[in-house]
Amino acid sequence: MATLVSRSLILFVVLLVLSGALSAGALRFDLLSGHTKCISDDIKVGAMAVGKYHIVEPEGSSELPDSHRISLRVTSPYGSSLHYSENVQSGNFAFTSSEAGDYLACFWAPDHRPPTTIAFEFDWRSGVSAKDWGSVAKKGQVDVSAPPRLLDLFVYALNVVPRGIWFLAY
């Protein structure tokens, strides 16, 4: 009975991990011209991080107006600049973290009169969820030869979780 419960729980954990890794997508933000919006991500040392961003066309418009441009700076926990783009409509970045902690991506838009709201989508992935983004990562910025760590997670779940379940079941 305990074996059936532990196998079922292992399968549940594996499916939960897979669904979490596969369901992440781009987030949409509104940025008022002349303002800044920052997003942070807690990243471990040696983890690959990739991101892409683009401005969303305003409703009822077939193309982006020239005023719809943003700038982005990505910094490490100690303030090192990892990516900088100015007055762009889209872009991407990739890096392998050299410090553990909160990495910061700050977007800002030039000041316009009257103020304009700029909608943009931002997709930032790190660790296991970044493994499928090898095309974004350039060989000079990220070590794309490192194997994905999903297999390590499965081995960990198969070796450690049953012992924990045994203690919970008895």
XYZ file of N, CA, C and O in Angstrom:
680
model
N 0.820 -1.192 0.000
C 0.000 0.000 0.000
C 0.869 1.263 0.000
O 0.601 2.195 -0.729
N 1.909 1.259 0.861
C 2.790 2.423 0.933
C 3.542 2.616 -0.377
O 3.803 3.743 -0.781
N 3.896 1.521 -1.055
C 4.602 1.617 -2.330
C 3.712 2.264 -3.379
O 4.167 3.108 -4.145
N 2.441 1.896 -3.416
C 1.502 2.480 -4.372
C 1.323 3.968 -4.103
O 1.325 4.779 -5.040
N 1.218 4.343 -2.843
C 1.067 5.752 -2.484
C 2.317 6.533 -2.865
O 2.225 7.618 -3.439
N 3.499 5.986 -2.585
C 4.726 6.705 -2.897
C 4.921 6.836 -4.406
O 5.354 7.876 -4.882
N 4.596 5.820 -5.180
C 4.715 5.926 -6.640
C 3.729 6.935 -7.199
O 4.061 7.699 -8.101
N 2.528 6.954 -6.673
C 1.533 7.929 -7.117
C 1.981 9.346 -6.791
O 1.820 10.261 -7.593
N 2.540 9.530 -5.614
C 3.010 10.853 -5.218
C 4.197 11.292 -6.069
O 4.294 12.456 -6.454
N 5.100 10.367 -6.391
C 6.239 10.691 -7.260
C 5.729 11.133 -8.625
O 6.182 12.142 -9.170
N 4.782 10.411 -9.191
C 4.214 10.779 -10.481
C 3.558 12.147 -10.403
O 3.730 12.980 -11.300
N 2.844 12.409 -9.321
C 2.199 13.711 -9.144
C 3.242 14.828 -9.083
O 3.083 15.870 -9.719
N 4.327 14.628 -8.339
C 5.373 15.640 -8.222
C 6.026 15.893 -9.576
O 6.254 17.040 -9.966
N 6.326 14.835 -10.309
C 6.945 14.979 -11.629
C 6.019 15.740 -12.568
O 6.450 16.664 -13.268
N 4.738 15.403 -12.587
C 3.786 16.114 -13.451
C 3.629 17.567 -13.031
O 3.511 18.455 -13.875
N 3.646 17.822 -11.739
C 3.539 19.188 -11.242
C 4.749 20.016 -11.674
O 4.607 21.150 -12.131
N 5.937 19.433 -11.577
C 7.155 20.131 -11.993
C 7.113 20.407 -13.493
O 7.419 21.512 -13.949
N 6.731 19.421 -14.267
C 6.663 19.606 -15.719
C 5.634 20.648 -16.106
O 5.874 21.479 -16.977
N 4.477 20.634 -15.487
C 3.451 21.608 -15.843
C 3.890 23.006 -15.468
O 3.613 23.961 -16.183
N 4.605 23.162 -14.363
C 5.107 24.477 -13.974
C 6.171 24.982 -14.923
O 6.231 26.162 -15.238
N 7.015 24.098 -15.390
C 8.092 24.499 -16.301
C 7.565 24.825 -17.686
O 8.118 25.660 -18.386
N 6.484 24.188 -18.095
C 5.981 24.392 -19.441
C 4.927 25.484 -19.543
O 4.633 25.968 -20.619
N 4.315 25.889 -18.426
C 3.201 26.818 -18.502
C 3.616 28.281 -18.430
O 2.793 29.153 -18.588
N 4.876 28.562 -18.154
C 5.316 29.945 -18.035
C 5.238 30.628 -19.391
O 5.539 30.052 -20.417
N 4.818 31.880 -19.387
C 4.717 32.628 -20.627
C 5.031 34.090 -20.392
O 5.427 34.492 -19.303
N 4.845 34.883 -21.430
C 5.135 36.306 -21.349
C 4.103 37.020 -20.486
O 2.931 36.648 -20.464
N 4.571 38.023 -19.781
C 3.698 38.883 -18.991
C 3.536 40.203 -19.724
O 4.489 40.702 -20.338
N 2.359 40.791 -19.646
C 2.099 42.069 -20.300
C 2.070 43.174 -19.254
O 1.454 43.035 -18.203
N 2.768 44.268 -19.560
C 2.849 45.416 -18.667
C 2.449 46.677 -19.410
O 2.644 46.775 -20.622
N 1.919 47.639 -18.676
C 1.657 48.979 -19.202
C 2.664 49.931 -18.581
O 2.860 49.930 -17.362
N 3.292 50.737 -19.420
C 4.312 51.673 -18.968
C 3.931 53.070 -19.437
O 3.797 53.310 -20.639
N 3.736 53.987 -18.505
C 3.414 55.367 -18.825
C 4.694 56.083 -19.242
O 5.741 55.926 -18.592
N 4.622 56.846 -20.330
C 5.824 57.540 -20.810
C 6.390 58.430 -19.706
O 5.657 59.032 -18.920
N 7.710 58.463 -19.631
C 8.397 59.226 -18.598
C 8.543 58.478 -17.286
O 9.058 59.022 -16.321
N 8.097 57.241 -17.229
C 8.164 56.448 -16.005
C 9.023 55.205 -16.202
O 9.377 54.843 -17.318
N 9.311 54.527 -15.075
C 10.127 53.316 -15.069
C 9.362 52.191 -14.403
O 8.608 52.416 -13.468
N 9.555 50.972 -14.904
C 8.972 49.773 -14.303
C 10.079 48.729 -14.208
O 10.747 48.435 -15.190
N 10.285 48.179 -12.991
C 11.339 47.199 -12.773
C 10.756 45.859 -12.339
O 9.786 45.821 -11.580
N 11.358 44.789 -12.816
C 10.958 43.425 -12.485
C 12.225 42.713 -12.006
O 13.289 42.866 -12.604
N 12.105 41.931 -10.928
C 13.287 41.218 -10.434
C 13.054 39.718 -10.479
O 11.921 39.245 -10.497
N 14.164 38.977 -10.516
C 14.121 37.524 -10.508
C 15.279 37.035 -9.649
O 16.412 37.469 -9.830
N 14.981 36.153 -8.705
C 16.011 35.581 -7.839
C 16.659 34.423 -8.594
O 16.008 33.416 -8.884
N 17.938 34.564 -8.929
C 18.633 33.590 -9.771
C 19.851 33.060 -9.017
O 20.568 33.806 -8.366
N 20.073 31.762 -9.132
C 21.221 31.119 -8.478
C 22.480 31.263 -9.337
O 22.397 31.512 -10.530
N 23.640 31.081 -8.727
C 24.919 31.163 -9.446
C 24.985 30.068 -10.507
O 24.615 28.922 -10.254
N 25.443 30.426 -11.693
C 25.628 29.466 -12.770
C 24.376 29.134 -13.558
O 24.429 28.325 -14.482
N 23.244 29.765 -13.235
C 22.000 29.494 -13.967
C 21.952 30.321 -15.243
O 22.409 31.461 -15.284
N 21.408 29.726 -16.285
C 21.216 30.449 -17.529
C 19.935 31.266 -17.410
O 18.934 30.797 -16.866
N 19.968 32.486 -17.908
C 18.786 33.345 -17.931
C 18.652 33.928 -19.327
O 19.637 34.344 -19.934
N 17.434 33.925 -19.841
C 17.151 34.481 -21.158
C 15.871 35.302 -21.066
O 14.992 35.018 -20.259
N 15.786 36.313 -21.893
C 14.593 37.142 -21.899
C 14.347 37.720 -23.265
O 15.269 37.894 -24.067
N 13.082 37.994 -23.530
C 12.730 38.703 -24.750
C 11.566 39.624 -24.429
O 10.765 39.360 -23.524
N 11.488 40.699 -25.167
C 10.476 41.716 -24.916
C 10.105 42.390 -26.228
O 10.907 42.450 -27.165
N 8.872 42.857 -26.288
C 8.428 43.603 -27.461
C 7.224 44.464 -27.101
O 6.440 44.119 -26.211
N 7.108 45.560 -27.797
C 5.977 46.462 -27.594
C 4.777 45.891 -28.319
O 4.879 45.369 -29.435
N 3.611 46.001 -27.685
C 2.359 45.504 -28.256
C 1.687 46.662 -28.990
O 1.618 47.783 -28.469
N 1.197 46.375 -30.191
C 0.522 47.409 -30.976
C -0.706 47.917 -30.233
O -1.472 47.124 -29.674
N -0.910 49.244 -30.233
C -2.114 49.785 -29.591
C -3.371 49.276 -30.304
O -3.340 48.978 -31.499
N -4.470 49.181 -29.553
C -5.730 48.705 -30.151
C -6.129 49.616 -31.304
O -6.035 50.835 -31.210
N -6.592 48.988 -32.373
C -7.049 49.736 -33.541
C -5.919 50.242 -34.425
O -6.157 51.004 -35.345
N -4.692 49.849 -34.145
C -3.554 50.298 -34.936
C -2.918 49.101 -35.633
O -2.817 48.025 -35.061
N -2.519 49.296 -36.878
C -1.898 48.198 -37.617
C -0.375 48.188 -37.472
O 0.267 47.210 -37.787
N 0.195 49.301 -37.018
C 1.639 49.354 -36.808
C 1.951 50.233 -35.607
O 1.127 51.005 -35.146
N 3.168 50.092 -35.115
C 3.575 50.853 -33.934
C 3.922 52.285 -34.295
O 4.659 52.535 -35.256
N 3.410 53.246 -33.510
C 3.821 54.638 -33.730
C 5.288 54.828 -33.337
O 5.831 54.065 -32.537
N 5.948 55.841 -33.881
C 7.349 56.112 -33.552
C 7.540 56.426 -32.078
O 8.622 56.220 -31.531
N 6.500 56.933 -31.417
C 6.610 57.278 -29.996
C 6.657 56.042 -29.101
O 7.028 56.135 -27.940
N 6.289 54.889 -29.625
C 6.244 53.665 -28.829
C 7.606 52.960 -28.858
O 7.841 52.036 -29.625
N 8.471 53.427 -27.984
C 9.797 52.859 -27.833
C 10.117 52.787 -26.350
O 9.663 53.611 -25.563
N 10.907 51.781 -25.982
C 11.290 51.609 -24.586
C 12.792 51.378 -24.496
O 13.447 51.072 -25.499
N 13.306 51.539 -23.299
C 14.714 51.234 -23.010
C 14.734 50.212 -21.885
O 13.811 50.156 -21.066
N 15.781 49.395 -21.852
C 15.899 48.346 -20.840
C 17.337 48.229 -20.375
O 18.265 48.284 -21.173
N 17.490 48.056 -19.052
C 18.785 47.721 -18.474
C 18.566 46.549 -17.530
O 17.686 46.582 -16.674
N 19.385 45.495 -17.693
C 19.358 44.334 -16.805
C 20.636 44.390 -15.978
O 21.731 44.518 -16.537
N 20.481 44.299 -14.645
C 21.640 44.376 -13.760
C 21.680 43.189 -12.811
O 20.654 42.596 -12.478
N 22.895 42.873 -12.368
C 23.127 41.786 -11.414
C 22.835 42.292 -10.001
O 22.648 43.495 -9.790
N 22.822 41.387 -9.009
C 22.570 41.811 -7.630
C 23.551 42.878 -7.118
O 23.204 43.686 -6.269
N 24.790 42.886 -7.655
C 25.770 43.874 -7.215
C 25.889 45.050 -8.174
O 26.825 45.837 -8.080
N 24.953 45.173 -9.116
C 24.886 46.347 -9.974
C 25.614 46.279 -11.296
O 25.643 47.269 -12.029
N 26.194 45.153 -11.651
C 26.861 45.026 -12.954
C 25.812 45.034 -14.059
O 24.808 44.335 -13.969
N 26.045 45.811 -15.104
C 25.111 45.879 -16.230
C 25.319 44.669 -17.141
O 26.429 44.424 -17.611
N 24.257 43.908 -17.376
C 24.338 42.702 -18.206
C 23.725 42.905 -19.585
O 24.040 42.178 -20.520
N 22.806 43.873 -19.684
C 22.160 44.157 -20.966
C 21.659 45.595 -20.936
O 21.153 46.063 -19.921
N 21.809 46.274 -22.068
C 21.296 47.635 -22.183
C 20.812 47.853 -23.605
O 21.541 47.584 -24.567
N 19.584 48.309 -23.751
C 19.007 48.680 -25.049
C 18.273 49.995 -24.868
O 17.558 50.173 -23.885
N 18.431 50.893 -25.828
C 17.800 52.207 -25.712
C 16.919 52.485 -26.923
O 17.323 52.263 -28.062
N 15.695 52.960 -26.648
C 14.715 53.361 -27.668
C 14.491 52.267 -28.721
O 14.684 52.479 -29.908
N 14.084 51.092 -28.254
C 13.831 49.956 -29.139
C 12.362 49.543 -29.043
O 11.657 49.897 -28.095
N 11.914 48.783 -30.028
C 10.554 48.243 -30.007
C 10.540 46.773 -29.606
O 9.509 46.249 -29.223
N 11.702 46.122 -29.676
C 11.806 44.724 -29.254
C 13.273 44.386 -29.028
O 14.162 45.120 -29.465
N 13.487 43.271 -28.351
C 14.856 42.837 -28.127
C 14.897 41.568 -27.303
O 13.856 41.033 -26.904
N 16.113 41.074 -27.061
C 16.292 39.893 -26.221
C 17.658 39.966 -25.554
O 18.507 40.757 -25.947
N 17.826 39.145 -24.533
C 19.094 39.083 -23.825
C 19.295 37.679 -23.291
O 18.351 36.898 -23.185
N 20.538 37.362 -22.966
C 20.880 36.068 -22.380
C 22.176 36.216 -21.595
O 23.061 36.971 -21.985
N 22.261 35.503 -20.485
C 23.485 35.511 -19.696
C 23.495 34.303 -18.774
O 22.462 33.690 -18.518
N 24.672 33.954 -18.292
C 24.828 32.957 -17.244
C 25.189 33.719 -15.983
O 26.141 34.498 -15.978
N 24.423 33.518 -14.924
C 24.611 34.303 -13.702
C 25.951 33.985 -13.037
O 26.360 32.836 -12.966
N 26.607 35.028 -12.571
C 27.871 34.865 -11.860
C 27.710 35.196 -10.375
O 28.644 35.016 -9.596
N 26.545 35.696 -10.008
C 26.241 36.048 -8.624
C 24.862 35.497 -8.284
O 23.995 35.448 -9.146
N 24.656 35.100 -7.041
C 23.332 34.665 -6.600
C 22.582 35.871 -6.059
O 23.168 36.744 -5.421
N 21.289 35.930 -6.342
C 20.471 37.009 -5.798
C 19.477 37.550 -6.795
O 19.181 36.922 -7.818
N 18.958 38.738 -6.487
C 17.920 39.368 -7.305
C 18.522 40.132 -8.469
O 19.201 41.140 -8.285
N 18.251 39.638 -9.669
C 18.631 40.331 -10.891
C 17.475 41.259 -11.254
O 16.310 40.912 -11.056
N 17.784 42.432 -11.780
C 16.779 43.456 -11.997
C 16.727 43.859 -13.463
O 17.761 44.132 -14.076
N 15.515 43.875 -14.010
C 15.283 44.366 -15.367
C 14.410 45.613 -15.247
O 13.275 45.531 -14.770
N 14.944 46.767 -15.640
C 14.205 48.026 -15.540
C 13.918 48.577 -16.935
O 14.834 48.795 -17.733
N 12.630 48.792 -17.203
C 12.169 49.368 -18.456
C 11.792 50.826 -18.205
O 11.245 51.152 -17.159
N 12.046 51.690 -19.178
C 11.555 53.053 -19.097
C 11.253 53.545 -20.494
O 11.735 53.013 -21.493
N 10.380 54.555 -20.549
C 9.960 55.134 -21.822
C 10.238 56.629 -21.782
O 10.113 57.260 -20.730
N 10.587 57.205 -22.928
C 10.815 58.660 -22.970
C 9.536 59.415 -22.595
O 8.426 58.914 -22.774
N 9.724 60.615 -22.089
C 8.590 61.457 -21.698
C 7.907 62.023 -22.948
O 8.578 62.498 -23.865
N 6.584 61.931 -22.994
C 5.801 62.470 -24.118
C 4.726 63.394 -23.578
O 4.199 63.184 -22.495
N 4.386 64.417 -24.346
C 3.271 65.310 -24.019
C 2.286 65.265 -25.159
O 2.672 65.578 -26.275
N 1.080 64.848 -24.953
C 0.497 64.296 -23.725
C 1.098 62.914 -23.432
O 1.625 62.253 -24.328
N 0.997 62.485 -22.160
C 1.560 61.174 -21.788
C 0.948 60.044 -22.609
O -0.226 60.081 -22.975
N 1.771 59.044 -22.896
C 1.352 57.880 -23.666
C 1.567 56.632 -22.822
O 2.561 56.522 -22.114
N 0.624 55.707 -22.903
C 0.796 54.415 -22.241
C 1.280 53.409 -23.271
O 0.664 53.241 -24.319
N 2.384 52.766 -22.955
C 2.989 51.796 -23.862
C 2.837 50.411 -23.246
O 3.297 50.169 -22.126
N 2.187 49.510 -23.972
C 2.035 48.129 -23.515
C 3.166 47.301 -24.115
O 3.501 47.445 -25.293
N 3.771 46.462 -23.269
C 4.823 45.583 -23.770
C 4.715 44.228 -23.086
O 4.175 44.103 -21.987
N 5.211 43.210 -23.776
C 5.256 41.862 -23.226
C 6.706 41.523 -22.907
O 7.620 41.873 -23.662
N 6.869 40.839 -21.775
C 8.204 40.504 -21.302
C 8.202 39.055 -20.838
O 7.380 38.660 -20.023
N 9.097 38.269 -21.378
C 9.236 36.858 -21.008
C 10.666 36.642 -20.540
O 11.608 36.763 -21.322
N 10.810 36.369 -19.241
C 12.131 36.192 -18.628
C 12.156 34.825 -17.982
O 11.326 34.514 -17.131
N 13.095 33.997 -18.400
C 13.198 32.637 -17.867
C 14.607 32.390 -17.364
O 15.572 32.891 -17.931
N 14.673 31.605 -16.309
C 15.989 31.250 -15.780
C 15.960 29.815 -15.291
O 14.896 29.266 -15.002
N 17.130 29.205 -15.227
C 17.233 27.828 -14.750
C 16.633 26.841 -15.722
O 16.837 26.934 -16.928
N 15.846 25.889 -15.216
C 15.257 24.820 -16.022
C 14.336 25.370 -17.099
O 14.329 24.907 -18.230
N 13.548 26.393 -16.780
C 12.588 26.907 -17.761
C 13.268 27.644 -18.908
O 12.640 27.943 -19.910
N 14.556 27.940 -18.800
C 15.279 28.617 -19.878
C 15.932 27.639 -20.839
O 16.498 28.045 -21.837
N 15.828 26.334 -20.599
C 16.581 25.355 -21.372
C 16.186 25.295 -22.842
O 16.994 24.944 -23.674
N 14.967 25.660 -23.199
C 14.527 25.595 -24.590
C 14.857 26.854 -25.372
O 14.509 26.958 -26.530
N 15.515 27.786 -24.769
C 15.767 29.067 -25.422
C 17.182 29.173 -25.951
O 17.750 30.242 -26.013
N 17.758 28.073 -26.390
C 19.124 28.090 -26.901
C 19.301 29.006 -28.085
O 20.376 29.555 -28.303
N 18.234 29.211 -28.871
C 18.344 30.082 -30.037
C 18.487 31.543 -29.640
O 19.048 32.336 -30.386
N 17.993 31.908 -28.460
C 18.115 33.285 -27.997
C 19.506 33.515 -27.426
O 20.121 34.553 -27.606
N 20.022 32.511 -26.738
C 21.320 32.637 -26.082
C 22.437 32.532 -27.113
O 22.492 31.583 -27.877
N 23.304 33.500 -27.131
C 24.453 33.454 -28.035
C 25.589 32.732 -27.343
O 25.776 32.850 -26.146
N 26.352 31.979 -28.079
C 27.430 31.172 -27.516
C 28.396 32.007 -26.681
O 28.901 31.553 -25.681
N 28.616 33.264 -27.053
C 29.542 34.104 -26.307
C 29.005 34.555 -24.960
O 29.760 34.938 -24.088
N 27.684 34.523 -24.760
C 27.105 35.012 -23.521
C 26.720 33.888 -22.568
O 26.740 34.062 -21.369
N 26.330 32.744 -23.101
C 25.804 31.666 -22.276
C 26.442 30.356 -22.700
O 26.610 30.096 -23.886
N 26.778 29.529 -21.747
C 27.314 28.212 -22.045
C 26.148 27.292 -22.382
O 25.523 26.731 -21.499
N 25.828 27.156 -23.686
C 24.694 26.343 -24.101
C 25.057 24.863 -24.191
O 24.210 24.042 -24.506
N 26.300 24.510 -23.915
C 26.697 23.103 -23.963
C 26.336 22.375 -22.668
O 26.378 21.152 -22.613
N 25.999 23.107 -21.609
C 25.645 22.479 -20.332
C 24.326 21.725 -20.486
O 23.383 22.243 -21.064
N 24.239 20.485 -19.979
C 23.006 19.713 -20.137
C 21.882 20.276 -19.271
O 22.135 20.864 -18.227
N 20.625 20.098 -19.694
C 19.497 20.564 -18.889
C 19.475 19.843 -17.546
O 19.923 18.711 -17.420
N 18.949 20.472 -16.546
C 18.949 19.911 -15.205
C 17.651 19.203 -14.863
O 17.454 18.796 -13.734
N 16.754 19.037 -15.827
C 15.490 18.375 -15.571
C 15.706 16.912 -15.184
O 15.048 16.402 -14.283
N 16.669 16.254 -15.831
C 16.968 14.871 -15.488
C 17.462 14.773 -14.049
O 17.099 13.852 -13.325
N 18.268 15.755 -13.624
C 18.722 15.779 -12.232
C 17.538 15.865 -11.283
O 17.535 15.245 -10.222
N 16.527 16.630 -11.656
C 15.335 16.771 -10.826
C 14.587 15.448 -10.715
O 14.125 15.066 -9.637
N 14.475 14.712 -11.815
C 13.817 13.409 -11.777
C 14.576 12.433 -10.876
O 13.977 11.730 -10.079
N 15.890 12.398 -11.006
C 16.705 11.508 -10.181
C 16.530 11.872 -8.712
O 16.367 11.008 -7.857
N 16.529 13.168 -8.420
C 16.331 13.614 -7.045
C 14.962 13.162 -6.530
O 14.846 12.633 -5.430
N 13.917 13.351 -7.349
C 12.564 12.977 -6.925
C 12.461 11.474 -6.678
O 11.839 11.040 -5.713
N 13.086 10.679 -7.512
C 13.003 9.232 -7.351
C 13.799 8.732 -6.151
O 13.426 7.756 -5.516
N 14.895 9.419 -5.818
C 15.747 8.965 -4.725
C 15.389 9.538 -3.361
O 15.571 8.884 -2.355
N 14.894 10.751 -3.315
C 14.664 11.410 -2.039
C 13.204 11.371 -1.608
O 12.898 11.114 -0.456
N 12.298 11.594 -2.527
C 10.878 11.690 -2.172
C 10.343 10.427 -1.520
O 9.648 10.523 -0.515
N 10.664 9.206 -2.003
C 10.096 8.030 -1.344
C 10.465 7.931 0.136
O 9.636 7.550 0.943
N 11.689 8.305 0.508
C 12.078 8.268 1.916
C 11.237 9.232 2.735
O 10.794 8.918 3.816
N 10.995 10.413 2.210
C 10.175 11.387 2.908
C 8.739 10.918 3.054
O 8.103 11.124 4.084
N 8.230 10.243 2.030
C 6.861 9.720 2.093
C 6.773 8.607 3.121
O 5.816 8.502 3.849
N 7.826 7.762 3.192
C 7.814 6.665 4.150
C 7.676 7.213 5.566
O 6.912 6.716 6.377
N 8.401 8.311 5.874
C 8.303 8.898 7.208
C 6.923 9.491 7.444
O 6.402 9.429 8.541
N 6.319 10.059 6.397
C 4.984 10.636 6.550
C 3.910 9.549 6.673
O 2.911 9.742 7.359
N 4.112 8.413 6.012
C 3.100 7.371 5.990
C 3.108 6.551 7.276
O 2.111 5.955 7.655
N 4.223 6.474 7.965
C 4.300 5.630 9.151
C 4.429 6.441 10.394
O 4.938 7.257 10.758
